[in-house]
Short mmCIF file of C-alpha atoms in Angstrom, two decimals:
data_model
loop_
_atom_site.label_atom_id
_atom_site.label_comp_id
_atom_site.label_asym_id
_atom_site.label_seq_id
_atom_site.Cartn_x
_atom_site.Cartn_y
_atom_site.Cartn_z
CA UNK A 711 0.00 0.00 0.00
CA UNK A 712 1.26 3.19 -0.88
CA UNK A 713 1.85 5.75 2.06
CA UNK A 714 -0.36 8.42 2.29
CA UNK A 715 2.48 10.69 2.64
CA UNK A 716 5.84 10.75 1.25
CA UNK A 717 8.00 13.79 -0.17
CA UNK A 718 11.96 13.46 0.23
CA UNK A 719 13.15 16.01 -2.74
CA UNK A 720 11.51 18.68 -4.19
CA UNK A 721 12.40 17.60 -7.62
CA UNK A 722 10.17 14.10 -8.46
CA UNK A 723 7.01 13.69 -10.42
CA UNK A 724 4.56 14.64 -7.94
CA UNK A 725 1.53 13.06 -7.13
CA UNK A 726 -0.57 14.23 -4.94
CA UNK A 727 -1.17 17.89 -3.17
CA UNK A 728 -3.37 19.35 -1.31
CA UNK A 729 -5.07 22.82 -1.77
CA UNK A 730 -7.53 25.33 -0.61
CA UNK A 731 -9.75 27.03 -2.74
CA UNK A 732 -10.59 30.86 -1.94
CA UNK A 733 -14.11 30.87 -0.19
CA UNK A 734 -16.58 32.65 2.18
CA UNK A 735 -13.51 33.33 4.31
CA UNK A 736 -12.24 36.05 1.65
CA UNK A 737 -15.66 38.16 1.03
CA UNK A 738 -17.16 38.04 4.61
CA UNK A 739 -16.23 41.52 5.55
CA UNK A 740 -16.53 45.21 4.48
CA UNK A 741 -14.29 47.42 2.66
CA UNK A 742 -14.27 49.50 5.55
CA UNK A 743 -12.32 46.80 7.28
CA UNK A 744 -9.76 45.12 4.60
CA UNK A 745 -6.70 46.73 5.90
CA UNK A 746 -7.45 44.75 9.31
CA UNK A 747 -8.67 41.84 7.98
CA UNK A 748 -6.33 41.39 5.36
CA UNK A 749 -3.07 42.75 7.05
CA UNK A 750 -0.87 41.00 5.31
CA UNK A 751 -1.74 42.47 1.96
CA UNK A 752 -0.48 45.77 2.83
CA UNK A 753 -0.24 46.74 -0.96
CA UNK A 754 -3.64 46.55 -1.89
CA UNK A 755 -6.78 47.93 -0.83
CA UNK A 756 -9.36 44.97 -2.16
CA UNK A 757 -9.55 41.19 -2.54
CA UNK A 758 -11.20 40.68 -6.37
CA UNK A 759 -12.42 37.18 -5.57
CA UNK A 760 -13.85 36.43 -9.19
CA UNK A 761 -10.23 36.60 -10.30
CA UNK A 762 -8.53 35.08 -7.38
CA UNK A 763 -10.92 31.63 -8.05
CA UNK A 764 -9.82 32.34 -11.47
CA UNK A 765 -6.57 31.80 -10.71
CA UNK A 766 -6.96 29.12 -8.54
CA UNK A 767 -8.97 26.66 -10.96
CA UNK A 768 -6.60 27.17 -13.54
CA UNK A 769 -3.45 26.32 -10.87
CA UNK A 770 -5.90 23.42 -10.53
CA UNK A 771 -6.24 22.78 -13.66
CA UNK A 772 -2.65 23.00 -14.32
CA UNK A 773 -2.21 20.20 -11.67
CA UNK A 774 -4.48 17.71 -12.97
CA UNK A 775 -3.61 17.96 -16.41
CA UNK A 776 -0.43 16.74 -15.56
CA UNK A 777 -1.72 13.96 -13.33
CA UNK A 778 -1.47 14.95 -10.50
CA UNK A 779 -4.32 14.42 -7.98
CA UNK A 780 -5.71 17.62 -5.65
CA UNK A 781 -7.21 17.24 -2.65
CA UNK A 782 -8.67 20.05 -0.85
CA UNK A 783 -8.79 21.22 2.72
CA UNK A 784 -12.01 22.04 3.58
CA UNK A 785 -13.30 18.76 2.72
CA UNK A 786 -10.96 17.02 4.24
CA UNK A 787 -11.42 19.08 7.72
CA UNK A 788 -15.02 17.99 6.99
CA UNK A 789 -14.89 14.33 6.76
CA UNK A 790 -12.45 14.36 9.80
CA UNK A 791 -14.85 15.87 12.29
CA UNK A 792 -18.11 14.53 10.51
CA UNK A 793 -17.96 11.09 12.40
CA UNK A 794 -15.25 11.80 14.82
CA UNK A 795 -16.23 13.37 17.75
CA UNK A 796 -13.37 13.39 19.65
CA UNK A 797 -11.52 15.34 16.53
CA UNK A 798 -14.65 17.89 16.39
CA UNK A 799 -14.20 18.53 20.22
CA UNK A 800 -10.35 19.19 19.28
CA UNK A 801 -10.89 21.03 16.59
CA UNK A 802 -13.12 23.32 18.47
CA UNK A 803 -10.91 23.64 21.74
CA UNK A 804 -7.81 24.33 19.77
CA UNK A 805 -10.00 26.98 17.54
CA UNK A 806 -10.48 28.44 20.52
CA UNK A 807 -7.73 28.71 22.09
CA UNK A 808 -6.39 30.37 18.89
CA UNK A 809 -8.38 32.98 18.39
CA UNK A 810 -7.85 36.28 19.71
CA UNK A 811 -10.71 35.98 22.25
CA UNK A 812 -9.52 35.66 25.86
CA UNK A 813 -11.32 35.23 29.12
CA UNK A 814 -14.43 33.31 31.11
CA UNK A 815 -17.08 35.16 29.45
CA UNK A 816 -16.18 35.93 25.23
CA UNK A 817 -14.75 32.03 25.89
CA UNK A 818 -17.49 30.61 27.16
CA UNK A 819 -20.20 32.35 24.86
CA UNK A 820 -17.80 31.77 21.98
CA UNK A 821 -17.87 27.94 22.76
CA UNK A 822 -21.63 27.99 23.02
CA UNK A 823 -21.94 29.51 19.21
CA UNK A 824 -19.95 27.06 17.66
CA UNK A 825 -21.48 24.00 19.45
CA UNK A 826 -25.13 25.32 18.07
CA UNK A 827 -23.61 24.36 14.80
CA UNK A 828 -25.84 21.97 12.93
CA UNK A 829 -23.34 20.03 11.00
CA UNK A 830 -19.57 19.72 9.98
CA UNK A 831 -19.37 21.65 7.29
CA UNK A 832 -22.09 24.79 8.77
CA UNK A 833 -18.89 24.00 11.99
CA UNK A 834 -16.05 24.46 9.30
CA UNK A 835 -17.94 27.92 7.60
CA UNK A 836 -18.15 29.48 11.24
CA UNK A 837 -14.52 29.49 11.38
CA UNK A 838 -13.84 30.19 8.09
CA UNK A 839 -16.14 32.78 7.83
CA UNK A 840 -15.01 34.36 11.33
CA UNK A 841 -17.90 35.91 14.15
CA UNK A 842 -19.34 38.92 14.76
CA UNK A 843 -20.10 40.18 18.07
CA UNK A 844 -24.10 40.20 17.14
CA UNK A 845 -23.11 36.65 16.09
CA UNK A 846 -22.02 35.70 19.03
CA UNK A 847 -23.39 37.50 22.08
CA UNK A 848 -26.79 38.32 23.13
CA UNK A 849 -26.17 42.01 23.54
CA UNK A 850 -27.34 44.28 26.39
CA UNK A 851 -29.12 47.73 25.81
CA UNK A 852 -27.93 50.92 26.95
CA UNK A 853 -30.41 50.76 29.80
CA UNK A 854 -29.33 47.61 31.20
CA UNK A 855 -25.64 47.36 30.67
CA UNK A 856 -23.24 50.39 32.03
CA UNK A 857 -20.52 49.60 29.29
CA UNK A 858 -22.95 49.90 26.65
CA UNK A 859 -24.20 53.32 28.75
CA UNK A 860 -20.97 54.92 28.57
CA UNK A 861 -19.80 53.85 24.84
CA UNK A 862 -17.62 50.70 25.81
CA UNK A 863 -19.84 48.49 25.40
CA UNK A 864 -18.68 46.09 22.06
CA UNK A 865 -19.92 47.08 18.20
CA UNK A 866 -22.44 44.33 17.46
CA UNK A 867 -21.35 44.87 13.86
CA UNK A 868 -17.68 44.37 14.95
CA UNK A 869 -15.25 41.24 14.08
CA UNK A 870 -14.90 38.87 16.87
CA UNK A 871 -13.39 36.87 15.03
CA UNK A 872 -11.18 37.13 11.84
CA UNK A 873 -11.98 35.10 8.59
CA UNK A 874 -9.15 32.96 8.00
CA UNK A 875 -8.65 35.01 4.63
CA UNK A 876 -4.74 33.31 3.92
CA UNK A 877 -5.88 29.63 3.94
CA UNK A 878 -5.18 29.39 0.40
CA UNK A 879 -1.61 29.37 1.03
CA UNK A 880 -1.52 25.68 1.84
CA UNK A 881 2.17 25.48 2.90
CA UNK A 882 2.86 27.65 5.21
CA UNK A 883 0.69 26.14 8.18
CA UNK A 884 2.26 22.31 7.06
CA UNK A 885 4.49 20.62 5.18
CA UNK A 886 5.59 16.96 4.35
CA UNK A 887 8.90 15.74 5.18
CA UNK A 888 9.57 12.04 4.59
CA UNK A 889 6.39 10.30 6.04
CA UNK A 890 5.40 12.67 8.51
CA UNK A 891 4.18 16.10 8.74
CA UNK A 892 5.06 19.11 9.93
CA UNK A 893 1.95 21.00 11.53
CA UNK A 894 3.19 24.53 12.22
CA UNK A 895 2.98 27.36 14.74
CA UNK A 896 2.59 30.45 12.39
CA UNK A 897 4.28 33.63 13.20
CA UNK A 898 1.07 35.38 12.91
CA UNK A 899 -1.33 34.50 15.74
CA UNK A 900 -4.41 34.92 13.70
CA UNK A 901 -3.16 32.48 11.30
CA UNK A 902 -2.99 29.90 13.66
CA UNK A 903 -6.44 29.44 13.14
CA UNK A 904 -5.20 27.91 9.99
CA UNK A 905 -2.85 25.46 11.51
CA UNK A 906 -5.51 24.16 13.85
CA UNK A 907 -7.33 22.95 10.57
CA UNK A 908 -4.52 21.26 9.42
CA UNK A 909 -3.66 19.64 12.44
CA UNK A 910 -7.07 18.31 13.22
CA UNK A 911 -7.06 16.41 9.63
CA UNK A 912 -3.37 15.02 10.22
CA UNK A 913 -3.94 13.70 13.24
CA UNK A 914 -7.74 12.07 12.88
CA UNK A 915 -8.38 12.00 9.30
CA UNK A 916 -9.05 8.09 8.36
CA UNK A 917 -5.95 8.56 4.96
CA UNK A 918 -3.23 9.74 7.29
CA UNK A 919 -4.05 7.73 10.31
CA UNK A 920 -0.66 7.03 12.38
CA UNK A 921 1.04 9.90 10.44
CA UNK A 922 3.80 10.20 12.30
CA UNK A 923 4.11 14.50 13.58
CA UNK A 924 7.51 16.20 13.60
CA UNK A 925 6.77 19.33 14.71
CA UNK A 926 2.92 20.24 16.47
CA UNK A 927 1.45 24.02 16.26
CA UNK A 928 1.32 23.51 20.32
CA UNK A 929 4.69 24.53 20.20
CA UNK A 930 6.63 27.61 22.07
CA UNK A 931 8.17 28.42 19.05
CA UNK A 932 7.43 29.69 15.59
CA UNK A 933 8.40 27.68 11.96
CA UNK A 934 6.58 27.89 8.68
CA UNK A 935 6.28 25.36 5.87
CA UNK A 936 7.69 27.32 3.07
CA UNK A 937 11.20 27.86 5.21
CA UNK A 938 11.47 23.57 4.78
CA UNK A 939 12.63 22.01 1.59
CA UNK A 940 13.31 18.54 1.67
CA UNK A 941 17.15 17.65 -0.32
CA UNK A 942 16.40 13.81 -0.37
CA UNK A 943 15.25 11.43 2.62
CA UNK A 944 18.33 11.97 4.61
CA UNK A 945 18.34 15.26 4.70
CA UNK A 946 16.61 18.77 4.96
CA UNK A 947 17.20 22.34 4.72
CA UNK A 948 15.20 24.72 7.04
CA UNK A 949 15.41 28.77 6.43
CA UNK A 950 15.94 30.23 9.57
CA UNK A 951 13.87 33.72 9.33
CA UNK A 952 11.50 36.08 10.71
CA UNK A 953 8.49 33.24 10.76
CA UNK A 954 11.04 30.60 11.59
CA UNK A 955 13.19 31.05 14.57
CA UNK A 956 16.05 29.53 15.71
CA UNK A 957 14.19 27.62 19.22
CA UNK A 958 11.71 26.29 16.64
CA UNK A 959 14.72 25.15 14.39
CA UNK A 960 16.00 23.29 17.32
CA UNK A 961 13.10 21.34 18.24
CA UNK A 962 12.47 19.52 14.55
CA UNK A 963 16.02 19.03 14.58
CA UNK A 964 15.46 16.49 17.57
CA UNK A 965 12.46 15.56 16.23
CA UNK A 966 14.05 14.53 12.63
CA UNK A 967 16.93 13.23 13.67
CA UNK A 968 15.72 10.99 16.50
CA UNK A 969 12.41 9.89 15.88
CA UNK A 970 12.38 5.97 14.72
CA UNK A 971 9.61 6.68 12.09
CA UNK A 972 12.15 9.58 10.04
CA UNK A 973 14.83 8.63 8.33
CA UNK A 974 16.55 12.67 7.81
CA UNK A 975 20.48 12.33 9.56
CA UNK A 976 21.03 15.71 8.73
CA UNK A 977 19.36 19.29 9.18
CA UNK A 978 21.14 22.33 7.45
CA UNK A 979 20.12 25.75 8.34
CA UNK A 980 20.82 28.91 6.41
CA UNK A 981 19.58 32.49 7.67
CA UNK A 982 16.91 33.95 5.85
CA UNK A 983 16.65 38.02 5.82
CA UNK A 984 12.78 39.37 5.32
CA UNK A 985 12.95 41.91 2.35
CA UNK A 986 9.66 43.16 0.93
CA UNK A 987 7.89 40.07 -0.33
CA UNK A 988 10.50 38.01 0.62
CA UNK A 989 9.71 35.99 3.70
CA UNK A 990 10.31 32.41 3.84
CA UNK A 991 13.62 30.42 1.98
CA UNK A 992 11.37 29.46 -1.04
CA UNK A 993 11.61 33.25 -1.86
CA UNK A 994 15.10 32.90 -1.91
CA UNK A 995 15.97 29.70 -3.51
CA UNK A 996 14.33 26.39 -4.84
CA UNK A 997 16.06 22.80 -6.33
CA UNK A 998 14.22 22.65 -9.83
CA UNK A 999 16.95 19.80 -10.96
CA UNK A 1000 19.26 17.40 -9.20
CA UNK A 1001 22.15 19.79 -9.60
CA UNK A 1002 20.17 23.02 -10.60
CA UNK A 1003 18.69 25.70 -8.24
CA UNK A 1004 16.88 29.00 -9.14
CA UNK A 1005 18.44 31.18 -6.35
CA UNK A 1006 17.89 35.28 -5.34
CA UNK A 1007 21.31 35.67 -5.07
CA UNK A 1008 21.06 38.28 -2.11
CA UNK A 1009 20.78 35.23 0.22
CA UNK A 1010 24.22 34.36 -0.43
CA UNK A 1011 25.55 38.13 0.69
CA UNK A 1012 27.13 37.75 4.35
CA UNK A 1013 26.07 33.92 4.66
CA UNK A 1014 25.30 32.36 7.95
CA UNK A 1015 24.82 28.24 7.26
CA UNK A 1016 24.81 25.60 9.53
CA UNK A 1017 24.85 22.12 10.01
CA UNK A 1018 22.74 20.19 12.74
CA UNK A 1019 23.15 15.91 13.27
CA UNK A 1020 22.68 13.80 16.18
CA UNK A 1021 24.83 14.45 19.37
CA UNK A 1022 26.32 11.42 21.19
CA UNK A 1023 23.61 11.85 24.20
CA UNK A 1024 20.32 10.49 23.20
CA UNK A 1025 17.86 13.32 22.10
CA UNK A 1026 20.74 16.03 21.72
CA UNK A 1027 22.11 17.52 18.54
CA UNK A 1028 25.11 18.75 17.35
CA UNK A 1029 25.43 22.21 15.66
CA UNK A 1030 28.14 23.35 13.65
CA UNK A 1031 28.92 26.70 11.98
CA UNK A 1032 30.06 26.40 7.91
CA UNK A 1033 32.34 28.21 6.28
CA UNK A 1034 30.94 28.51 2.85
CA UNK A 1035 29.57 30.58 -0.03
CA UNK A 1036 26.26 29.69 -1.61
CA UNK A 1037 27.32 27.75 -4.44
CA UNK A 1038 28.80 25.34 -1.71
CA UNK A 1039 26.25 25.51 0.39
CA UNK A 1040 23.53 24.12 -2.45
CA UNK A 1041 26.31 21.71 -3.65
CA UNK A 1042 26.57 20.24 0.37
CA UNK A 1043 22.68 20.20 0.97
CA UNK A 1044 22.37 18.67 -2.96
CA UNK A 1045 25.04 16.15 -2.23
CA UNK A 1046 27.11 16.86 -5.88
CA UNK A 1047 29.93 18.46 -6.60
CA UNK A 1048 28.98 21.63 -8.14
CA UNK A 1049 26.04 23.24 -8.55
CA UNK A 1050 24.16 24.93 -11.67
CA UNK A 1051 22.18 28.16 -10.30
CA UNK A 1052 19.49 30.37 -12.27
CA UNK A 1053 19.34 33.55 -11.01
CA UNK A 1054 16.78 36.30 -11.00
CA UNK A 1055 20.27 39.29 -11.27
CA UNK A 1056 18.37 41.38 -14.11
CA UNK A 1057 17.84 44.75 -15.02
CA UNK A 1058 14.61 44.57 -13.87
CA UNK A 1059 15.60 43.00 -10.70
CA UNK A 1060 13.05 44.75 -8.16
CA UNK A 1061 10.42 44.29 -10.42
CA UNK A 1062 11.16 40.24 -11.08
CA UNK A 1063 11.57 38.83 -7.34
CA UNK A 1064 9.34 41.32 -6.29
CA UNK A 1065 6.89 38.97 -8.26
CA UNK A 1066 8.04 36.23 -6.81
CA UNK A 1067 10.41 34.50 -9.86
CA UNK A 1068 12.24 31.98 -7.81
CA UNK A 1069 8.88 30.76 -6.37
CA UNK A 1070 9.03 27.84 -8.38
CA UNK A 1071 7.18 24.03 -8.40
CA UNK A 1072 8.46 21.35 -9.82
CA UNK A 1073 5.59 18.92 -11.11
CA UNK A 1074 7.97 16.50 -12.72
CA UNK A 1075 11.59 16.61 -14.07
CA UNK A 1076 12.42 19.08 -16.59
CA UNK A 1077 8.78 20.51 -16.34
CA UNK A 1078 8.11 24.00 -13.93
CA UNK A 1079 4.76 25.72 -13.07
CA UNK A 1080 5.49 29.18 -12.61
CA UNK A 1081 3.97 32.67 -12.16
CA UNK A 1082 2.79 34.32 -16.00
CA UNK A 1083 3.46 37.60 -14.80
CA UNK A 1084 7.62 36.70 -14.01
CA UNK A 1085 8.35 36.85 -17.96
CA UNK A 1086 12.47 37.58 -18.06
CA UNK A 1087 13.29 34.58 -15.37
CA UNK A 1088 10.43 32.21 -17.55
CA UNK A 1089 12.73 32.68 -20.39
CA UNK A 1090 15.71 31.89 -18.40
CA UNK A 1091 13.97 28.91 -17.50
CA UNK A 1092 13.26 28.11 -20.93
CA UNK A 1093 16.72 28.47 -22.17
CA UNK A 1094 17.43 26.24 -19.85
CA UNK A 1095 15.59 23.56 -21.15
CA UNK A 1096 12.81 23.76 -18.77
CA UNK A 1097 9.26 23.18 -19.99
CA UNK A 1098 6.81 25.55 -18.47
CA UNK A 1099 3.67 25.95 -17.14
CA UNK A 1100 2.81 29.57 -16.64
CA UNK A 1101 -0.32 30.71 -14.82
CA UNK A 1102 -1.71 33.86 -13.40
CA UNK A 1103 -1.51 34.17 -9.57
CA UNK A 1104 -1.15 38.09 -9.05
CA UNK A 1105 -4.40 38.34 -7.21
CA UNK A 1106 -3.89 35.09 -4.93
CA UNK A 1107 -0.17 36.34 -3.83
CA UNK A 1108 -0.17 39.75 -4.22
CA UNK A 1109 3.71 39.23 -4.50
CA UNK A 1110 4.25 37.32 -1.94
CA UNK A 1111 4.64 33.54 -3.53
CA UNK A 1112 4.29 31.54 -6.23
CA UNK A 1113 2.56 28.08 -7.33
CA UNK A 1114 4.44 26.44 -4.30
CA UNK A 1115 3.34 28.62 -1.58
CA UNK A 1116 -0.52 27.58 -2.95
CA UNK A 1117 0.06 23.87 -2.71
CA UNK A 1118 1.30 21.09 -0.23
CA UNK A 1119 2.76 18.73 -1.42
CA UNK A 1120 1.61 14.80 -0.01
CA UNK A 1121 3.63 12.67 -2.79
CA UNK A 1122 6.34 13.12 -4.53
CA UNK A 1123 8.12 10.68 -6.27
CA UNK A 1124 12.43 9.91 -6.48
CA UNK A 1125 13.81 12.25 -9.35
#
């Protein structure tokens, strides 16, 4: 039987992925309040939704015309707390305790919507959707409440909860490594919300029952899927950057390199610097052959790289500091002797990682799906002897990703 999960490189045919398609969580608010709701879009001023599920059937279309079967979120969160109790109560508690509602009363009342729900999938829309106050509470007059006297009482109109607005990037809150997951605490505490869906399917969904979990979003410490690329089964390199610290680093380092079920020996590290739309490692480089990377070369100004492998005490790790440029760097973590490296140094420089060029997926050898809009790296690409797939994604990103960031991965086959 064929695992339900398995991704060592970044460079096989792939398989399988998993995706969310833009929903009811990206139109349930005003105009008035897009800059809060959609804070991390802090170039534009609207969500066009018509075009953004545009752009996300043809990136599904794109997928399964070259075979590859998609899977999406939502109904998988679905079927996982349908029949499952226990994974419904989880789901619920860890919404919860996610959200940016604290204390006895908000708590309790919050808990008390979201049980009311009459099935799964009216469960899953509530948190998609997010909660208004008038949702929520049964609010007082003016005559009977003091807060609501005086002015400070809340906006029954108000947000009480965010829509979970990002979900289409289906990376960032997990990733595959091996035959396990990684089920991530985000940087962003409203985007936890996200994780929590993930997390609930990995962990209770019938297909990835047993899955073993490298890293869990109950974590101290903060790591993101699109800072993890997997080299081949023995080993992995993580971007260490603003949404993936150091502490966080540490603890799937243990978790890799001692767990029975993984077979990674090795965990290299290389610092990542946040720079406009550049956030996570896959902004900064990507394996698109066995011996080729597309690279932003500004990663490889003032390097920091390290290596991490077991220590001699059970459960400990070693760390070690290399001296390196980037070339040796990919050729170490690619295991060959040299390395071939496209990179996005261009006239139009700003303009072409600023639309995310190096935000590459591979869907088998040889053959790319990339961003339309990123035409002076496609041709590099091309000359290359890639074949690619462009499609339009300006309206899902805004700039900041490409196909990968909209896609997990859950098989990939050996290059």
């Amino acid at each position: 039987m064929q695992n339900a999960l398995h991704v060592v490189n970044e460079t096989g045919t792939l398989k399988k992925v998993l995706v969310h398609s833009p929903g009811i969580e990206t139109t349930s608010f005003t105009s008035d309040e897009f800059s809060s709701v959609f804070a991390l879009r802090p170039t534009r001023t609207s969500f066009d939704y018509d075009k953004a599920i545009e752009e996300h059937r043809n990136l599904v279309k794109a997928f399964e015309d070259s075979g590859i079967e998609v899977v999406y979120l939502k109904d998988l969160v679905i079927e996982t707390v349908e029949h499952d109790e226990q994974a419904r109560r989880e789901l619920t508690e860890s919404f919860l305790s996610t959200c940016s509602v604290s204390g006895n009363e908000l708590l309790g009342a919050l808990r008390a919507y979201l049980e009311k729900a009459t099935s799964a999938t009216n469960l899953v829309n509530m948190m998609l959707a997010g909660m208004r106050y008038e949702d929520v509470l049964d609010l007082p007059t003016a005559t009977s409440s003091l807060a609501q006297a005086v002015g400070m009482g809340f906006n029954p109109h108000g947000l009480m909860v965010n829509p979970m607005n990002t979900l289409f990037f289906a990376r960032d809150p997990s990733v595959v490594v091996g035959n396990g997951v990684c089920c991530n605490h985000m940087y962003w505490n409203d985007r936890n919300h996200e994780a929590t869906l993930h997390t609930v399917v990995f962990r209770h969904h019938p297909m990835f029952k047993d899955t073993p979990l490298w890293f869990e979003p109950e974590s101290s410490f903060h790591i993101e899927g699109g800072d993890i690329l997997n080299m081949d089964e023995k080993t992995v390199l993580v971007g260490m950057s603003q949404r993936t610290e150091a502490a966080a680093i540490d603890v799937l380092a243990a978790s890799l390199l001692w767990n029975p079920q993984s077979t990674v020996d090795t965990v290299y590290v290389v610092e990542v610097e946040e720079n406009g739309t550049r956030i996570h490692l896959d902004t900064y480089l990507n394996r698109i052959g066995p011996e080729t990377f597309v690279v932003d070369r500004a990663i490889g100004e003032n390097l920091h790289a390290y290596k991490i492998e077991r220590g001699r005490k059970q459960g400990t790790c070693t760390v070690v500091s290399l001296d390196c440029d980037l070339d040796q760097l990919l050729a170490l973590v690619a295991d060959v002797p040299s390395v071939r490296t496209i990179s996005c140094e261009t006239p139009s420089f700003n303009r072409t990682v600023e639309g995310a060029a190096v935000e590459t997926l591979v869907l088998s050898p040889n053959k790319l799906c990339v961003s339309a809009n990123n035409a002076i790296m496609n041709r590099k690409l091309a000359r290359a002897g890639f074949d690619l797939i462009e499609t339009s994604l300006d309206e899902l990103t805004s700039g900041f990703g490409g196909p990968s960031c909209l896609c997990m991965p859950l098989v990939r086959e050996l290059d």
